[in-house]
XYZ file of C-alpha atoms in Angstrom:
557
model
C -27.200 9.464 16.518
C -30.883 8.634 16.226
C -30.623 5.712 14.755
C -32.992 3.379 16.891
C -35.053 5.803 18.961
C -37.210 3.129 20.766
C -34.046 1.658 22.162
C -32.075 2.917 24.811
C -28.574 5.127 24.217
C -26.104 1.811 24.353
C -28.167 -0.214 22.037
C -28.174 2.041 19.009
C -25.740 0.076 16.945
C -26.276 -2.764 14.997
C -26.729 -6.033 17.055
C -23.559 -7.848 17.223
C -22.731 -10.847 15.457
C -23.426 -14.194 17.258
C -21.209 -17.192 16.826
C -21.933 -19.042 14.073
C -22.839 -23.028 14.225
C -20.474 -24.825 11.223
C -22.806 -27.676 11.352
C -26.171 -25.455 11.210
C -28.275 -27.145 8.352
C -28.384 -25.147 4.925
C -31.084 -24.364 3.265
C -31.303 -21.416 0.404
C -33.623 -18.414 1.389
C -36.572 -17.687 -0.760
C -36.513 -14.788 -2.934
C -36.831 -11.855 -0.363
C -36.960 -13.742 2.594
C -35.953 -12.670 5.719
C -35.767 -13.936 8.816
C -38.375 -11.516 10.887
C -41.789 -10.948 9.290
C -42.369 -7.444 7.824
C -44.354 -5.352 10.498
C -48.129 -5.389 10.382
C -50.089 -2.861 8.113
C -51.206 -0.092 9.968
C -54.008 0.873 6.844
C -56.231 -1.304 5.303
C -57.701 -0.077 2.184
C -58.745 -3.538 0.333
C -62.396 -3.855 -0.472
C -64.134 -6.699 -1.696
C -67.574 -7.730 -2.712
C -69.886 -10.173 -0.460
C -71.111 -13.380 -2.033
C -73.744 -12.620 -5.166
C -76.973 -11.142 -3.769
C -75.354 -10.754 -0.169
C -75.811 -6.855 1.526
C -72.561 -5.152 1.342
C -71.672 -3.556 4.605
C -69.092 -0.903 5.573
C -67.655 0.115 8.457
C -65.894 3.781 8.943
C -63.486 3.291 12.396
C -60.693 5.778 12.913
C -61.124 7.247 9.785
C -60.403 3.650 8.228
C -62.646 1.992 5.341
C -62.803 -1.831 6.365
C -64.677 -4.417 4.530
C -65.001 -8.135 5.880
C -61.817 -10.080 4.897
C -62.432 -12.622 2.331
C -58.705 -13.823 1.991
C -57.839 -11.332 -0.715
C -55.583 -8.320 -0.137
C -55.708 -5.751 -3.148
C -53.767 -2.800 -1.444
C -50.269 -2.145 -1.948
C -47.985 -3.768 1.094
C -46.004 -0.861 2.710
C -42.274 -1.702 2.322
C -40.726 -2.165 5.689
C -37.471 -1.104 6.986
C -35.299 -3.920 5.749
C -37.074 -3.879 2.429
C -36.486 -0.208 2.332
C -32.785 -0.665 2.789
C -32.553 -3.550 0.061
C -34.320 -1.208 -2.160
C -31.647 1.814 -1.829
C -28.616 -0.505 -2.228
C -30.553 -2.051 -5.465
C -30.847 1.670 -6.876
C -27.430 2.439 -5.641
C -28.811 4.973 -3.337
C -28.196 5.734 0.549
C -30.447 4.309 3.001
C -31.664 5.529 5.978
C -29.420 4.513 9.099
C -32.581 3.280 11.154
C -33.226 1.000 7.831
C -29.299 0.042 7.490
C -29.372 -0.723 10.917
C -32.775 -3.373 10.478
C -30.869 -4.499 7.411
C -28.102 -5.717 9.055
C -29.818 -7.319 12.179
C -31.806 -8.981 9.430
C -28.645 -10.682 7.772
C -27.215 -11.678 10.818
C -30.300 -13.341 12.491
C -30.536 -15.435 8.590
C -26.808 -16.476 8.316
C -27.056 -17.684 11.868
C -29.559 -20.283 10.478
C -28.226 -20.465 6.618
C -24.544 -20.353 6.860
C -23.953 -21.417 3.638
C -25.840 -18.637 1.940
C -23.389 -16.800 -0.145
C -25.819 -13.785 -0.917
C -26.608 -13.253 2.559
C -22.921 -13.085 3.729
C -22.206 -10.413 1.006
C -25.092 -8.130 1.827
C -23.785 -8.375 5.093
C -20.480 -7.500 5.027
C -21.380 -4.568 2.010
C -23.930 -3.391 4.926
C -20.959 -3.586 7.505
C -18.679 -0.958 5.114
C -21.488 1.016 5.078
C -22.316 1.691 8.518
C -18.937 1.480 9.228
C -18.434 4.989 6.413
C -21.605 6.258 7.938
C -20.414 5.848 11.773
C -16.671 6.584 11.455
C -16.461 3.414 13.463
C -13.438 1.439 11.879
C -14.369 -1.839 13.947
C -17.177 -2.965 11.515
C -14.721 -2.890 9.289
C -12.827 -5.753 10.320
C -16.673 -7.406 10.591
C -17.090 -6.823 6.697
C -13.834 -8.297 5.843
C -14.873 -11.639 8.078
C -18.265 -11.340 6.345
C -17.182 -11.180 2.915
C -14.163 -13.956 2.941
C -16.980 -16.271 4.181
C -19.037 -15.811 1.463
C -16.470 -16.374 -1.234
C -15.593 -19.474 1.036
C -19.415 -20.563 -0.022
C -19.510 -19.239 -3.522
C -15.874 -17.897 -4.929
C -15.797 -14.731 -6.860
C -14.767 -17.249 -9.979
C -18.312 -18.982 -9.688
C -20.073 -16.139 -10.153
C -19.834 -14.192 -6.703
C -19.200 -10.710 -7.848
C -21.007 -9.586 -5.143
C -18.381 -10.134 -2.804
C -16.081 -8.894 -4.724
C -17.474 -5.781 -5.190
C -17.767 -5.223 -1.316
C -13.989 -6.001 -0.995
C -13.230 -3.046 -3.480
C -15.911 -1.006 -1.228
C -13.847 -1.843 1.615
C -10.855 -1.036 0.434
C -11.734 1.964 -0.538
C -13.088 3.008 3.255
C -9.727 2.180 4.251
C -7.760 4.442 1.910
C -6.655 1.761 0.060
C -7.044 2.514 -3.856
C -5.066 0.500 -5.392
C -6.583 -2.652 -3.834
C -9.977 -1.166 -4.612
C -8.862 -1.000 -8.429
C -7.464 -4.479 -8.375
C -10.850 -5.681 -6.977
C -12.913 -3.592 -8.682
C -11.294 -4.217 -12.438
C -11.498 -8.033 -11.797
C -15.448 -7.549 -12.114
C -15.724 -5.264 -14.354
C -13.639 -7.707 -16.753
C -15.635 -10.655 -15.898
C -18.869 -9.045 -15.515
C -18.611 -5.721 -17.657
C -22.482 -4.625 -17.632
C -22.803 -4.962 -13.552
C -23.601 -1.192 -12.473
C -22.417 -1.546 -9.157
C -18.929 -2.356 -9.756
C -18.763 1.189 -11.559
C -19.111 3.812 -7.983
C -16.553 1.742 -6.445
C -14.106 1.924 -9.614
C -14.971 6.190 -9.827
C -14.056 6.528 -5.577
C -10.853 4.133 -6.523
C -9.961 6.033 -9.770
C -10.516 9.722 -7.730
C -8.029 8.561 -5.205
C -5.487 7.375 -7.087
C -5.575 10.926 -9.613
C -6.559 8.966 -12.496
C -8.689 11.563 -13.917
C -8.976 10.062 -17.234
C -9.940 6.641 -15.841
C -12.751 8.037 -13.342
C -14.277 9.828 -16.034
C -14.818 7.070 -18.190
C -16.194 4.549 -15.222
C -18.289 7.781 -14.460
C -19.721 7.846 -18.193
C -20.351 4.035 -18.245
C -22.225 4.140 -15.018
C -24.293 6.685 -16.521
C -24.804 4.166 -19.483
C -26.271 1.072 -17.093
C -28.001 2.962 -14.338
C -29.249 6.271 -15.001
C -31.422 8.436 -12.664
C -30.435 9.802 -9.562
C -27.308 7.699 -8.416
C -25.586 8.979 -12.067
C -26.556 12.236 -11.764
C -24.649 12.106 -8.183
C -21.720 10.701 -9.661
C -21.444 13.112 -12.453
C -21.886 15.791 -10.006
C -18.858 15.037 -8.158
C -16.692 14.299 -11.332
C -17.562 18.033 -12.516
C -16.509 19.348 -8.908
C -13.432 17.567 -8.963
C -12.353 18.726 -12.432
C -13.807 22.316 -11.703
C -16.659 22.571 -13.764
C -18.414 24.960 -11.199
C -21.235 25.618 -13.406
C -21.913 21.976 -14.697
C -21.216 20.521 -11.438
C -24.490 23.162 -9.875
C -26.852 22.384 -12.368
C -26.440 18.349 -11.929
C -26.239 18.461 -7.987
C -29.473 20.288 -8.316
C -31.155 18.367 -10.971
C -30.374 15.015 -8.517
C -31.880 17.267 -5.460
C -34.979 17.740 -7.417
C -35.235 13.738 -8.490
C -34.420 12.668 -4.734
C -37.670 10.266 -3.496
C -36.531 9.584 0.081
C -34.994 11.390 3.366
C -31.378 9.527 2.925
C -31.393 10.761 -1.131
C -32.225 14.073 -0.243
C -30.199 14.814 2.391
C -27.262 13.687 0.324
C -28.434 15.897 -2.574
C -28.775 19.001 -0.311
C -25.455 18.310 1.206
C -23.662 18.377 -2.067
C -25.279 21.904 -2.917
C -24.269 22.956 0.467
C -20.371 22.089 -0.168
C -19.985 23.554 -3.416
C -21.976 26.379 -1.704
C -19.025 26.691 0.508
C -16.770 26.486 -2.449
C -17.523 28.943 -3.712
C -17.505 31.482 -0.705
C -21.055 31.925 -0.404
C -21.563 30.536 3.347
C -24.965 31.904 3.949
C -26.296 29.452 1.065
C -24.058 26.504 2.265
C -25.721 27.064 5.734
C -28.990 27.032 4.142
C -28.828 23.949 2.360
C -26.811 22.602 5.540
C -30.015 23.160 7.449
C -32.048 21.913 4.832
C -29.948 18.269 4.719
C -30.104 18.297 8.487
C -33.992 18.848 8.571
C -34.703 16.108 5.687
C -32.594 13.529 7.917
C -31.855 14.541 11.102
C -28.832 11.638 10.830
C -26.860 13.495 8.086
C -24.331 14.189 10.464
C -21.287 15.184 7.885
C -24.011 18.366 7.386
C -23.152 19.213 11.011
C -19.511 19.863 10.026
C -20.127 21.922 6.671
C -22.624 23.826 8.518
C -19.913 24.637 11.382
C -16.801 25.434 8.185
C -19.742 27.556 6.648
C -20.733 29.236 10.157
C -17.039 30.277 10.870
C -17.227 32.152 7.714
C -20.070 34.581 8.659
C -18.467 34.876 12.218
C -21.304 33.329 14.042
C -18.545 31.034 15.897
C -20.214 29.981 19.131
C -22.614 28.437 16.784
C -19.529 27.073 14.777
C -18.264 25.822 18.370
C -21.583 23.923 19.059
C -21.771 22.343 15.704
C -18.784 21.391 15.370
C -18.840 19.233 18.884
C -22.271 18.086 17.827
C -20.344 16.756 14.567
C -16.972 15.354 16.726
C -19.603 13.359 19.138
C -21.999 11.853 16.363
C -19.474 11.512 13.552
C -15.683 11.138 14.982
C -13.853 11.855 11.861
C -10.282 12.474 12.137
C -10.881 15.128 9.725
C -13.308 17.365 12.238
C -11.059 16.940 15.071
C -8.422 18.636 12.856
C -10.708 21.837 11.948
C -12.584 22.129 15.436
C -8.690 22.462 17.031
C -7.658 24.807 14.439
C -11.042 26.539 15.154
C -9.581 27.169 18.147
C -6.411 28.303 17.299
C -7.669 30.939 15.566
C -9.515 31.860 18.350
C -6.446 31.638 20.671
C -7.864 29.169 22.975
C -4.882 27.413 22.652
C -5.672 24.443 26.104
C -8.528 23.925 23.869
C -6.829 23.353 20.795
C -3.989 20.945 22.047
C -6.831 18.952 23.857
C -8.773 18.733 19.988
C -5.135 17.505 18.535
C -4.787 14.825 21.475
C -7.902 13.392 20.595
C -6.975 13.660 16.859
C -3.671 11.283 18.189
C -5.983 8.946 19.399
C -8.265 8.710 16.590
C -5.816 7.986 13.789
C -3.737 5.386 16.089
C -7.111 3.602 16.402
C -7.793 3.572 12.524
C -4.186 2.222 11.945
C -5.064 -0.585 14.075
C -8.025 -1.186 12.449
C -6.543 -1.151 9.103
C -7.794 2.071 8.011
C -5.010 4.347 6.340
C -5.343 8.299 7.793
C -1.974 9.486 6.426
C -3.503 12.729 5.023
C -5.115 13.885 7.670
C -1.879 12.971 9.678
C 0.335 14.856 7.530
C -1.987 17.714 7.238
C -1.602 17.896 11.076
C 1.818 17.397 11.124
C 2.755 20.112 8.392
C 1.053 22.846 10.317
C 1.305 21.985 14.360
C 3.618 19.081 14.373
C 6.921 17.523 12.466
C 6.662 18.331 8.882
C 9.714 15.770 8.092
C 7.234 13.312 9.175
C 4.556 14.803 7.070
C 6.675 14.164 4.114
C 7.648 10.638 5.061
C 4.237 9.668 5.201
C 3.292 11.182 1.989
C 6.011 9.853 0.185
C 4.604 6.691 1.162
C 1.077 7.600 -0.497
C 3.231 8.797 -3.648
C 4.861 5.340 -3.868
C 1.306 3.640 -3.567
C 0.023 5.486 -6.356
C -2.106 7.817 -4.220
C -1.402 10.720 -6.083
C -4.967 12.777 -6.245
C -4.592 16.361 -6.374
C -5.460 16.406 -2.494
C -2.390 14.265 -2.003
C -0.112 16.289 -4.358
C -1.243 19.412 -2.180
C -0.296 17.950 0.870
C 3.216 16.699 0.125
C 4.177 19.875 -1.821
C 3.257 22.415 1.504
C 4.730 19.516 3.681
C 8.054 20.060 1.581
C 7.990 23.453 1.739
C 7.551 23.672 5.741
C 10.313 21.160 5.759
C 12.828 23.491 4.078
C 12.472 22.287 0.382
C 10.425 24.691 -1.388
C 11.987 24.303 -4.427
C 10.819 20.583 -4.332
C 7.377 21.163 -3.007
C 6.647 23.663 -6.044
C 6.515 20.687 -8.831
C 3.570 19.185 -6.003
C 1.691 22.326 -5.542
C 1.734 23.603 -9.066
C 0.301 19.680 -10.044
C -2.315 19.907 -7.351
C -3.857 23.534 -8.828
C -3.394 21.827 -12.457
C -5.923 19.524 -12.053
C -8.242 21.909 -12.082
C -10.040 21.735 -8.905
C -11.189 25.091 -7.270
C -9.742 24.692 -3.891
C -9.009 27.791 -2.153
C -6.670 25.817 0.376
C -4.528 24.774 -3.169
C -4.011 28.049 -4.612
C -3.119 29.429 -1.183
C -0.145 26.606 -0.320
C 1.526 27.590 -4.125
C 0.912 31.119 -3.436
C 2.789 30.984 -0.378
C 5.884 28.600 -1.804
C 6.238 30.461 -4.640
C 6.483 33.636 -2.622
C 9.294 31.903 -0.593
C 11.348 31.326 -4.069
C 11.100 34.899 -5.256
C 8.458 34.017 -7.667
C 6.682 37.324 -6.816
C 4.174 37.552 -10.202
C 2.676 34.390 -9.901
C 2.604 34.245 -6.044
C 0.511 37.340 -6.348
C -1.787 35.900 -8.617
C -2.399 32.434 -6.698
C -2.735 34.409 -3.747
C -5.843 36.383 -5.100
C -7.060 33.653 -6.744
C -7.431 31.905 -3.248
C -9.332 34.850 -1.747
C -11.399 34.916 -4.713
C -12.334 31.533 -4.768
C -13.319 31.290 -0.712
C -12.478 34.722 1.182
C -12.969 32.509 4.502
C -11.374 28.948 3.366
C -9.503 28.772 6.858
C -9.881 30.225 10.121
C -5.872 30.470 10.525
C -5.038 30.260 6.699
C -7.525 33.078 5.090
C -5.959 35.548 7.651
C -2.480 34.733 6.645
C -3.294 34.982 2.817
C -4.564 38.211 3.227
C -1.555 39.723 4.928
C 1.244 37.731 3.039
C -0.548 39.407 -0.288
C -0.466 43.004 1.510
C 3.155 42.175 2.194
C 3.937 41.760 -1.750
C 2.062 45.490 -2.156
C 0.777 45.995 -5.710
C 2.505 44.881 -8.998
C 5.428 47.721 -10.515
C 4.028 50.041 -13.068
C 4.344 48.908 -16.373
C 4.382 45.380 -15.225
C 6.915 42.934 -14.363
C 10.679 44.361 -15.100
C 11.909 41.426 -16.891
C 8.543 41.701 -19.613
C 9.189 45.494 -19.979
C 11.357 46.031 -23.604
C 15.007 46.945 -23.600
C 15.528 50.560 -23.636
C 16.637 52.050 -27.226
C 19.972 53.500 -27.352
C 19.953 57.512 -28.161
C 19.612 58.305 -31.461
C 23.562 59.378 -33.333
C 24.067 62.902 -34.271
C 23.242 64.203 -37.122
C 26.019 66.734 -39.233
C 24.636 69.907 -39.851
C 25.403 72.096 -43.335
C 27.398 75.218 -42.745
C 24.925 76.915 -45.629
C 21.565 77.659 -44.360
C 18.993 76.009 -41.814
C 17.622 72.833 -42.433
C 14.901 72.766 -44.443
C 11.638 71.921 -41.913
C 10.351 68.325 -42.672
C 6.757 66.913 -42.251
C 6.982 64.996 -38.487
C 6.902 61.079 -39.123
C 8.837 57.895 -37.837
C 12.738 58.136 -37.231
C 14.549 55.388 -39.245
C 16.883 53.432 -37.249
C 20.053 53.800 -36.782
C 22.436 52.165 -39.469
C 24.414 49.116 -38.369
C 27.725 49.853 -38.794
C 29.821 47.335 -40.805
C 33.174 46.724 -42.326
C 32.475 47.313 -45.703
C 29.152 49.406 -46.864
C 28.189 48.896 -50.922
C 27.315 51.533 -52.600
C 23.455 52.094 -53.251
C 22.155 50.889 -56.271
C 20.796 53.541 -58.943
C 17.345 51.952 -59.143
C 16.957 51.847 -55.708
C 15.593 54.279 -53.744
C 17.486 56.491 -51.110
C 16.502 56.614 -47.711
C 16.517 60.237 -46.192
C 19.670 59.636 -44.427
C 21.418 58.645 -47.576
C 20.285 61.653 -49.046
C 21.501 64.059 -46.454
C 24.681 62.333 -46.170
C 25.249 62.629 -49.649
C 24.169 66.404 -49.513
C 26.852 67.120 -46.620
C 29.753 65.570 -48.835
C 29.263 67.661 -52.024
C 31.222 71.170 -52.643
């Protein structure tokens, strides 16, 4: 993790907070004050005029034009890392890891000497949350909680400390407690409806709860309050979750075009890579992920995205190397599960077990830190462990109102793997019906339908999975092709229950003894008459049918 290159490898994380002195004197900082002065300027561009009548002089030195200083500086001051991180947070954009590290160190030093500064505590807590997300180190969530609670102790939320409440909502999202995040966020929105910073955390909470309507409304409101790159990024994610591929792609491209900093650009390129991967375009995905890493080498999620795309291109050795880098720099449980399944697809069973063991350790540490990783654990248990455990985990998620498409899909699949396919069908259908273009969801639904002898829908959803992304999983994509081959082609004429019922054979017609039947023009045959107990005589005014005419003629002498 290339966060602070000037330090040794053991000191690349933000500095540890030091014990606070409760009796330290309190003084509110000046606006924008920091405990560390900004770095000296590397280039001075100020020019001054000498006193009236004096001879002006200039010296060219090392490519810089320097004048004798007179106490004035008309040049623009280059922002330091702390200012850049603050500017990114104020704009709602990601900061680089090195700038985020500088901000954390700056706020730690400030609150040591100013322990009653509630806004600085809130900023420190929110920065801890972001660092925990970006480094996959759940230990920082505990520090974030302490800092945010300290901020509220100095100034309660009811007295205007909405920043701390927003920080607690972001912390709840990071811990995958979306219901708590919703409560904190809605509390801020009710009191301060024009506070734009609350809407990103609300969007994430509503998405985690599967409330698409609320997520859409929050995204629209955010776009009204905070136009520009942040709104474009959130809107692209919303379109992606609803399966509107063209709209998501167009909005994501606009966000990439408007990105100004390396961190913003890398995030936008990563989003384009994810969209390309989901469309089944691995070459395009690799290109976007490579561009993101060239722009910001610290954007480690692009390492995992690149690995997935390389697997689809059969560049297995490169994929393994990319996955190893990803789990080293950003040890998220999902990446260990994906790497283990890649090893299993290559029949490297020992290596696969090793990754699954590391996954177990990560899940245990996450649980101890208050992070709910039930979704990843359930996916592992469904395919490689005990499906009954997966069902129990996901039932708990559902009871906590975590009803996103991802949870519905995982619960449906876990029930199928546990031998309860009829129950699982409802949840699998719900995941696909959200509209999200996820090949795994379509595959799971197709397999469950095949198990229940619903062969037509099963064939359709298996085809959809492979059409969406032919290499969506190194383990499941080959199984999808095999299942589709075993189903074979649909019967000619469509499904049997959709074919019309066969018509009864026509009744034999009476023949006349005298002479042959005169030839008739070809035309449609009249339907056979329905027998009844009483057949009324035809009315003289009503026209007679050909069959009635023929029947009457046969009775005449």
